[in-house]
GROMACS .gro file of C-alpha atoms in nm:
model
  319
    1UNK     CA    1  11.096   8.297  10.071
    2UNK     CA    2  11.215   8.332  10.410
    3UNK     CA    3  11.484   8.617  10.288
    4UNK     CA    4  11.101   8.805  10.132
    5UNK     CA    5  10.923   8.720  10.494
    6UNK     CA    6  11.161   8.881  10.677
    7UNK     CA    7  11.167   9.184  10.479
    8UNK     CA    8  10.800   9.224  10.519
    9UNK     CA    9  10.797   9.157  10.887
   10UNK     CA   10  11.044   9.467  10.926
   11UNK     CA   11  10.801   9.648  10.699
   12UNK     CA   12  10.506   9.551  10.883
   13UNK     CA   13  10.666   9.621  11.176
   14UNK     CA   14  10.797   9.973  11.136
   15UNK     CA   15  10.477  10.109  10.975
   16UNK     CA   16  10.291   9.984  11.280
   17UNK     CA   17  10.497  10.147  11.507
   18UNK     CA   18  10.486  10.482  11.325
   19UNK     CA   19  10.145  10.455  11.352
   20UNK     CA   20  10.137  10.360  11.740
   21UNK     CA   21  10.344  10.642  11.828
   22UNK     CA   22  10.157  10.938  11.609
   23UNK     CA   23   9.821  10.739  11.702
   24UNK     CA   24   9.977  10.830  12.096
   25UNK     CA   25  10.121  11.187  12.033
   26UNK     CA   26   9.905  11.293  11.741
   27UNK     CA   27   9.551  11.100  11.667
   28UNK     CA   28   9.438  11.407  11.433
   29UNK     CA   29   9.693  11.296  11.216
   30UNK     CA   30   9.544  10.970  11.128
   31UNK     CA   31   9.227  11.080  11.036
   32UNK     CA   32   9.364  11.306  10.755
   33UNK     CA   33   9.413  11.089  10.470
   34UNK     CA   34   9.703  11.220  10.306
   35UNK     CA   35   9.942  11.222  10.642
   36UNK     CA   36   9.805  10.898  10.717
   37UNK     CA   37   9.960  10.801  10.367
   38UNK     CA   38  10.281  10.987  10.425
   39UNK     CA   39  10.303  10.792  10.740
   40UNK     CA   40  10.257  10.448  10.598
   41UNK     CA   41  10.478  10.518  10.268
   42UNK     CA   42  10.802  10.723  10.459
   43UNK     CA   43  10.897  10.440  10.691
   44UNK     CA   44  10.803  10.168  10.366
   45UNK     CA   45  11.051  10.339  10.199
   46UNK     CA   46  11.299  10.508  10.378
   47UNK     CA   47  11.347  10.193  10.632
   48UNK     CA   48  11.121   9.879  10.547
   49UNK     CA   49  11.234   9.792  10.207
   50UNK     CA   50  11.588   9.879  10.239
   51UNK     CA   51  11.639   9.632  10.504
   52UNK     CA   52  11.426   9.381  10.220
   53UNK     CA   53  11.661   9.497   9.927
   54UNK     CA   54  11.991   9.413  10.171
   55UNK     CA   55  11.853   9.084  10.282
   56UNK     CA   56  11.761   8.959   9.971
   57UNK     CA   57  12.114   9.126   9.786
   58UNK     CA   58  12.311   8.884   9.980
   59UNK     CA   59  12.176   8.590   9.762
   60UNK     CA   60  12.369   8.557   9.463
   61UNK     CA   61  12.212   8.626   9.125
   62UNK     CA   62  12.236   8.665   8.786
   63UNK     CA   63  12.064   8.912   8.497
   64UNK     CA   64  11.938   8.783   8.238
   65UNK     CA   65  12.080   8.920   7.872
   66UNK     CA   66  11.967   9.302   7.770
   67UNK     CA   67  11.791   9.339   7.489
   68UNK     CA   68  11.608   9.664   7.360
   69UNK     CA   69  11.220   9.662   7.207
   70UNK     CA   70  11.121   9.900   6.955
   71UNK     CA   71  10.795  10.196   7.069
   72UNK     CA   72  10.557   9.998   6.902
   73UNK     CA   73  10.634   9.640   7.070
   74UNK     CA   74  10.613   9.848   7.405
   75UNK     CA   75  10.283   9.983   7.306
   76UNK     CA   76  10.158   9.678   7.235
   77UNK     CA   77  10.286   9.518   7.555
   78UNK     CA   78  10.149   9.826   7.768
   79UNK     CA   79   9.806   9.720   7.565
   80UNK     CA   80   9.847   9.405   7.746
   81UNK     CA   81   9.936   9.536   8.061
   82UNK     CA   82   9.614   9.763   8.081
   83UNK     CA   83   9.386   9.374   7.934
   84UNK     CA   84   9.567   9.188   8.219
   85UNK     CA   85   9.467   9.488   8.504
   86UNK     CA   86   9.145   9.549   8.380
   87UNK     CA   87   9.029   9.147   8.378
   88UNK     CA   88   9.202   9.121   8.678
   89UNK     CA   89   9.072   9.396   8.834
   90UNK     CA   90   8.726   9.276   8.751
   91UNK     CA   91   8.796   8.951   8.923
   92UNK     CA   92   8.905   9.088   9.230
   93UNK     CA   93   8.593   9.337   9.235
   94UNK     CA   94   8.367   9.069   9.176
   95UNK     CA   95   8.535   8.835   9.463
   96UNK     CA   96   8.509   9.153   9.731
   97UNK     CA   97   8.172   9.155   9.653
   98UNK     CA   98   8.045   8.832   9.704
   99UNK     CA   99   8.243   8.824  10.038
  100UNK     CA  100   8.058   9.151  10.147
  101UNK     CA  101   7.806   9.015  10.064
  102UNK     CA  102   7.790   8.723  10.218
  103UNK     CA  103   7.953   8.893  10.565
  104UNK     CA  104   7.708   9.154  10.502
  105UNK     CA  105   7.978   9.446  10.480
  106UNK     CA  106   8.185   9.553  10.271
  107UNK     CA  107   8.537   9.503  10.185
  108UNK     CA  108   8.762   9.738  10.245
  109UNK     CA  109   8.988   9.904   9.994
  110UNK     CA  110   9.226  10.129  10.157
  111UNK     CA  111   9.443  10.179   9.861
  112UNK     CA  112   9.165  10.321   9.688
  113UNK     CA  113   9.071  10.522   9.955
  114UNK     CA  114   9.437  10.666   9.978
  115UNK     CA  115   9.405  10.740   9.629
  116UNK     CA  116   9.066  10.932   9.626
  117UNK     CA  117   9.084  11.112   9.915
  118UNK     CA  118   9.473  11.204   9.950
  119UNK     CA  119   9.613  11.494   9.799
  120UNK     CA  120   9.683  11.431   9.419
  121UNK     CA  121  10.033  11.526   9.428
  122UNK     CA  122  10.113  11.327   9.712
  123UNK     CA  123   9.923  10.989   9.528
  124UNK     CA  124  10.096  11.114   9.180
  125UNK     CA  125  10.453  11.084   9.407
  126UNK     CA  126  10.377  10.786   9.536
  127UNK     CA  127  10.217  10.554   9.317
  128UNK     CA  128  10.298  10.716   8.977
  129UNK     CA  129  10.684  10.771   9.050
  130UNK     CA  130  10.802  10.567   9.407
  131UNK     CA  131  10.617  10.232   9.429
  132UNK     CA  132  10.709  10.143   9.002
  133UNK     CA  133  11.064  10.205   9.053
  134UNK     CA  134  11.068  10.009   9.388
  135UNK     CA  135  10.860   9.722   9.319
  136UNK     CA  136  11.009   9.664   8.990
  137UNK     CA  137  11.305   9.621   9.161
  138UNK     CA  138  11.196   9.434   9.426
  139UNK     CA  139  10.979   9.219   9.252
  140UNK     CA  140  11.106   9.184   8.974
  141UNK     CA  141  11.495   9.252   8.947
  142UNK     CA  142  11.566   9.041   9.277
  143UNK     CA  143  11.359   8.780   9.217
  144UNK     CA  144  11.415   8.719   8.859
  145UNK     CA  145  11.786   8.743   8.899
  146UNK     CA  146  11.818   8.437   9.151
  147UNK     CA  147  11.513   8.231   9.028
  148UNK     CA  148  11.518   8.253   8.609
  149UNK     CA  149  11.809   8.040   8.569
  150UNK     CA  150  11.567   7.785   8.734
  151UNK     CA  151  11.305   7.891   8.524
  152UNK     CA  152  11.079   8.070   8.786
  153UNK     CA  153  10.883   8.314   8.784
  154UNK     CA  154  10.653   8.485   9.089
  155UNK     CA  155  10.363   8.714   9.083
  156UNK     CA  156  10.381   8.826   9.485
  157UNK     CA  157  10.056   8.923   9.644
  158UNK     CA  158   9.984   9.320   9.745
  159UNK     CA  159   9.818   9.233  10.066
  160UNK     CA  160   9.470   9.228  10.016
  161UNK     CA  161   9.227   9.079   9.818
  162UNK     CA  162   9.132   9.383   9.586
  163UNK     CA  163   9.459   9.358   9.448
  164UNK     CA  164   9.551   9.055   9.448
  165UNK     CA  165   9.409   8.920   9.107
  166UNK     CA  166   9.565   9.180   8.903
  167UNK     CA  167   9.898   9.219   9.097
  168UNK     CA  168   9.893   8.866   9.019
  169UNK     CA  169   9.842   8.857   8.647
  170UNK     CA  170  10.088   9.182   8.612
  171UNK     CA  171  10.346   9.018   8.795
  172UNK     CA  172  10.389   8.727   8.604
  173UNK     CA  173  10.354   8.915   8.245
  174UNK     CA  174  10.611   9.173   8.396
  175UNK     CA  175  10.871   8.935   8.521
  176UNK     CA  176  10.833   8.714   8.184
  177UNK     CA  177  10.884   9.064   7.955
  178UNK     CA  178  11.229   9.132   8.229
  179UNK     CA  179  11.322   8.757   8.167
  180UNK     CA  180  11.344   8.860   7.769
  181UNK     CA  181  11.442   9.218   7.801
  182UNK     CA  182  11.694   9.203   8.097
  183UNK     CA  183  11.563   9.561   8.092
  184UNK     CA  184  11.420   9.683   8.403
  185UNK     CA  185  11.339  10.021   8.242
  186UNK     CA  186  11.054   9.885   8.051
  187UNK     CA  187  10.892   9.733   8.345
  188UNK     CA  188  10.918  10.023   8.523
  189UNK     CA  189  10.768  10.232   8.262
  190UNK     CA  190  10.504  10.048   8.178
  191UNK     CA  191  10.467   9.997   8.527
  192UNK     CA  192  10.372  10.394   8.586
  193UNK     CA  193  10.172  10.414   8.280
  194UNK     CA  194   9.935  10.154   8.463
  195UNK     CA  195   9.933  10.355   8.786
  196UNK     CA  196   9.880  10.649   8.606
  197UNK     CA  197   9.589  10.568   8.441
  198UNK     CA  198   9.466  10.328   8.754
  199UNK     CA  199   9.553  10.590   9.070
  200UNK     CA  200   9.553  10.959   8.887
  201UNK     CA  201   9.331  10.963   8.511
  202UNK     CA  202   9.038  10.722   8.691
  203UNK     CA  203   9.063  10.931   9.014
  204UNK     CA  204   9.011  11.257   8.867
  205UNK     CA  205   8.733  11.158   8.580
  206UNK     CA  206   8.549  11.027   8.895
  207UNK     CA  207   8.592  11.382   9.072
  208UNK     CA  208   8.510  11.533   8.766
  209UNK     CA  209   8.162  11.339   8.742
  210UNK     CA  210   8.115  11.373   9.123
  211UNK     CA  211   8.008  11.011   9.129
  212UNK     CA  212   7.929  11.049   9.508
  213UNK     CA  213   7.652  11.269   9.419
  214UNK     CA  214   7.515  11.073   9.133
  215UNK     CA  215   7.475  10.757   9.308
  216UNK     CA  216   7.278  10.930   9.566
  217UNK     CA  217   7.091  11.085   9.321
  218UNK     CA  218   6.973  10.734   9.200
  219UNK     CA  219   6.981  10.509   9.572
  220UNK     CA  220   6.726  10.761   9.647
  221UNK     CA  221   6.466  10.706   9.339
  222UNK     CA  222   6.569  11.000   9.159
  223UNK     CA  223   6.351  10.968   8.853
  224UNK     CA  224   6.532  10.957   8.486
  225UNK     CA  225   6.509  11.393   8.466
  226UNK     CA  226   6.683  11.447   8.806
  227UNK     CA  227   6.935  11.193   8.701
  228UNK     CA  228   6.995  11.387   8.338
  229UNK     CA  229   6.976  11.715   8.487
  230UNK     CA  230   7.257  11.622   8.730
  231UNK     CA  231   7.487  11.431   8.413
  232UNK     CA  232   7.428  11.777   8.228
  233UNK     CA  233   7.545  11.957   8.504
  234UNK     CA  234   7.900  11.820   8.488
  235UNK     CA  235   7.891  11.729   8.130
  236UNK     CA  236   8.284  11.769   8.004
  237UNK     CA  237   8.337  11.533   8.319
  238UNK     CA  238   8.083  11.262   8.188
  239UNK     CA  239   8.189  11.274   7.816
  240UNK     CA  240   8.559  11.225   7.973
  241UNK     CA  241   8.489  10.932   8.211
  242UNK     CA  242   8.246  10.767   7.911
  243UNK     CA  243   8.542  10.836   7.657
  244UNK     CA  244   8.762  10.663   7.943
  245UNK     CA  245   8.518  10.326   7.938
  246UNK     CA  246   8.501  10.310   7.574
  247UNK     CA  247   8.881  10.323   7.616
  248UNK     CA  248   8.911  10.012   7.853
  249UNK     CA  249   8.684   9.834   7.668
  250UNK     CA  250   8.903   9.870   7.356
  251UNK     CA  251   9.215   9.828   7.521
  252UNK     CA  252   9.076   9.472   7.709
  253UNK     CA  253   8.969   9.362   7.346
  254UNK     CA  254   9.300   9.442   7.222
  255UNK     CA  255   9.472   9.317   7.497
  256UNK     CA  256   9.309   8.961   7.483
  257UNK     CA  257   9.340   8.927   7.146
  258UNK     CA  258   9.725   9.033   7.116
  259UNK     CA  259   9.755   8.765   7.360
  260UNK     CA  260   9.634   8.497   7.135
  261UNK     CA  261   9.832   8.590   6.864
  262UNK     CA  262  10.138   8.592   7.041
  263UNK     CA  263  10.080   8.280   7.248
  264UNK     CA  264  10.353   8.124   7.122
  265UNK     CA  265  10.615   8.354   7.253
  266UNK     CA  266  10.544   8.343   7.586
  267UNK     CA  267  10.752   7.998   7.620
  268UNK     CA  268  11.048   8.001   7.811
  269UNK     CA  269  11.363   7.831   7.926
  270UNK     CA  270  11.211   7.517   8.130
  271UNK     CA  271  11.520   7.574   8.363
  272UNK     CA  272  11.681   7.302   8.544
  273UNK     CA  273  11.352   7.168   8.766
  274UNK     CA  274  11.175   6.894   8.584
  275UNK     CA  275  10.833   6.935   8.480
  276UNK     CA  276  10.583   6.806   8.769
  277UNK     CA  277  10.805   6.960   9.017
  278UNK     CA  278  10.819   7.281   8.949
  279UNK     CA  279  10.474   7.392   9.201
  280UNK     CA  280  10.647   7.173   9.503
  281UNK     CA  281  10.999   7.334   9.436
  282UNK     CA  282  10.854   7.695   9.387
  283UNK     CA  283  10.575   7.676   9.682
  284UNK     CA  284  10.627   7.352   9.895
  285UNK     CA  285  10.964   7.429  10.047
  286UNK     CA  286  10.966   7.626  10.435
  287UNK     CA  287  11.055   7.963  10.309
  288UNK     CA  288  10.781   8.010  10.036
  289UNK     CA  289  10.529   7.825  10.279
  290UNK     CA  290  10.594   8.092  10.496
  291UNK     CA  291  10.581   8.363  10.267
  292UNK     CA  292  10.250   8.252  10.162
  293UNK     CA  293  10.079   8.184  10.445
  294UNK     CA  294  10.162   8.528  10.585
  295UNK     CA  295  10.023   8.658  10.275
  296UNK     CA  296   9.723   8.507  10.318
  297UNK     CA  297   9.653   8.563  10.680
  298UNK     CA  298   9.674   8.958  10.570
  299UNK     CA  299   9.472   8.882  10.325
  300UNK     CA  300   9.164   8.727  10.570
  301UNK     CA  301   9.245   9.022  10.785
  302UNK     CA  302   9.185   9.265  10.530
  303UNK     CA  303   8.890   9.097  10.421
  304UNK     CA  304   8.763   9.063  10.810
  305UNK     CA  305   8.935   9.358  10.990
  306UNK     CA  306   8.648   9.255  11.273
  307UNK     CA  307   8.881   8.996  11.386
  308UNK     CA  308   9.174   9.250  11.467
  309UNK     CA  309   8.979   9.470  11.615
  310UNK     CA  310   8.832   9.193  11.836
  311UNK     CA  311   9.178   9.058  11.929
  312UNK     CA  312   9.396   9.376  11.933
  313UNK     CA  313   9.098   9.664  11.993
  314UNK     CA  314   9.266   9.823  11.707
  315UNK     CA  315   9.176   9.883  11.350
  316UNK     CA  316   9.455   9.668  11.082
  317UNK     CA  317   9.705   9.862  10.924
  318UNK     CA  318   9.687   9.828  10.526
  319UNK     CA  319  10.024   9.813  10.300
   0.00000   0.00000   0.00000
């Protein structure tokens, strides 16, 4: 835990001073989107989460045995991937909205942001390619290897609330497939088939629909003809992004039901903590404490960004 914190402060703290200095020198920059991803990702990257990787390394660990899966069992656990995001997803969406809501503005997303307004190729680099590879081996590989012989497993937070309830679920089903597998391959890859179909596929059907448009088509009483003129005007988008829902829908149906069939597989190696101890050994000790409570607090702050900017004068910089 403390070994994790540390990592993330140096994170933290190198993306926010990349941002100080080209917010000093170059202001334009960080109102373009794209370079304002660039600049967050680089210094994540080429600085922040090599200093985590060393720190972490120097704990010892062990891998659990390799074993290889057939296509089909990896179709059907990348089936289960997409039921666990989209559930979890919906969870998260439905918490950000009752707290904007009930602060009377919304939460902000700025992953999503980054990932409909940044150049594609950029977002396709990043989150398709960089950030599976990466967090599978940060979240998964290192943490696995020192904690499964305990019988651990972690599902670490993203940073904000939007994320959080999926990151969650995919973390734990992720590190529990890398406990049986030893294979980090397969986590990896089924890892950018969720990214790709969460931060390119949905991106571009909603481009192609030019959702913008059509909700202010209907906020502004647009009677049931403006609204089917519009959905006829970009129809190949429309059939694609209904195609796409029909799609979820089957997958989350799939998904849930493949996990009641296999319910019984999902048992592991108790490990060496007794049962009833395992939540105080795994969360009540200094490090994780720590590690939590950080995560929270960027959590809050993501959810209230009006209390940085009332403390610091500045706007919170997102993971």
């Amino acid at each position: 835990g403390f070994r994790f914190l540390i990592g993330t402060l140096v994170i933290y703290a190198v993306q926010m001073g990349v941002m100080t200095i080209v917010g000093a020198v170059k202001p334009e920059w960080l109102q373009d989107t794209t370079i304002s991803l660039i600049l967050a990702v680089l210094p994540l990257y080429l600085v922040g989460m090599p200093v985590l990787i060393a720190v972490v390394k120097r704990m010892p660990g062990e891998a659990p045995a390799k074993k290889s899966i057939t296509p089909g069992q990896f179709v059907l656990a990348l089936i289960m991937c997409f039921a666990l995001m989209y559930c979890g997803n919906l969870v998260g969406t439905l918490i950000t909205t009752i707290v904007g809501a009930l602060k009377g503005s919304a939460v902000d997303n700025a992953l999503m942001t980054y990932a409909t307004e940044s150049n594609m190729i950029v977002t396709f680099i990043y989150m398709v390619i960089c950030a599976p590879i990466l967090e599978e081996y940060i979240f998964r590989k290192l943490i696995v290897d020192r904690t499964v012989k305990y019988g651990l497993m972690f599902g670490l937070f993203h940073g904000n609330l939007n994320q959080f309830a999926y990151a969650m679920l995919l973390g734990m089903f992720l590190a529990f497939l890398y406990v049986k597998t030893g294979n980090l391959k397969i986590t990896i890859g089924l890892h950018m088939c969720i990214n790709f179909m969460g931060a390119v596929v949905s991106v571009l059907l909603l481009k192609a629909i030019h959702l913008d448009e059509y909700q202010e088509i209907v906020m502004n009483g647009g009677d049931a003809q403006a609204v089917m003129d519009f959905m006829m005007a970009y129809l190949p988008g429309w059939i694609g992004y209904m195609v796409y829902v029909l799609f979820i829908l089957a997958v989350v149906i799939t998904g849930i039901v493949l996990f009641i069939v296999f319910r019984k597989r999902f048992a592991l190696d108790p490990g060496q903590i007794p049962k009833g101890q395992r939540f105080k050994t795994v969360i009540c000790n200094p490090g994780m404490l720590c590690y939590c409570i950080f995560w929270i607090v960027m959590i809050l702050l993501q959810m209230f960004p009006e209390i940085v900017q009332m403390l610091l004068g500045i706007s919170p910089l997102s993971l």
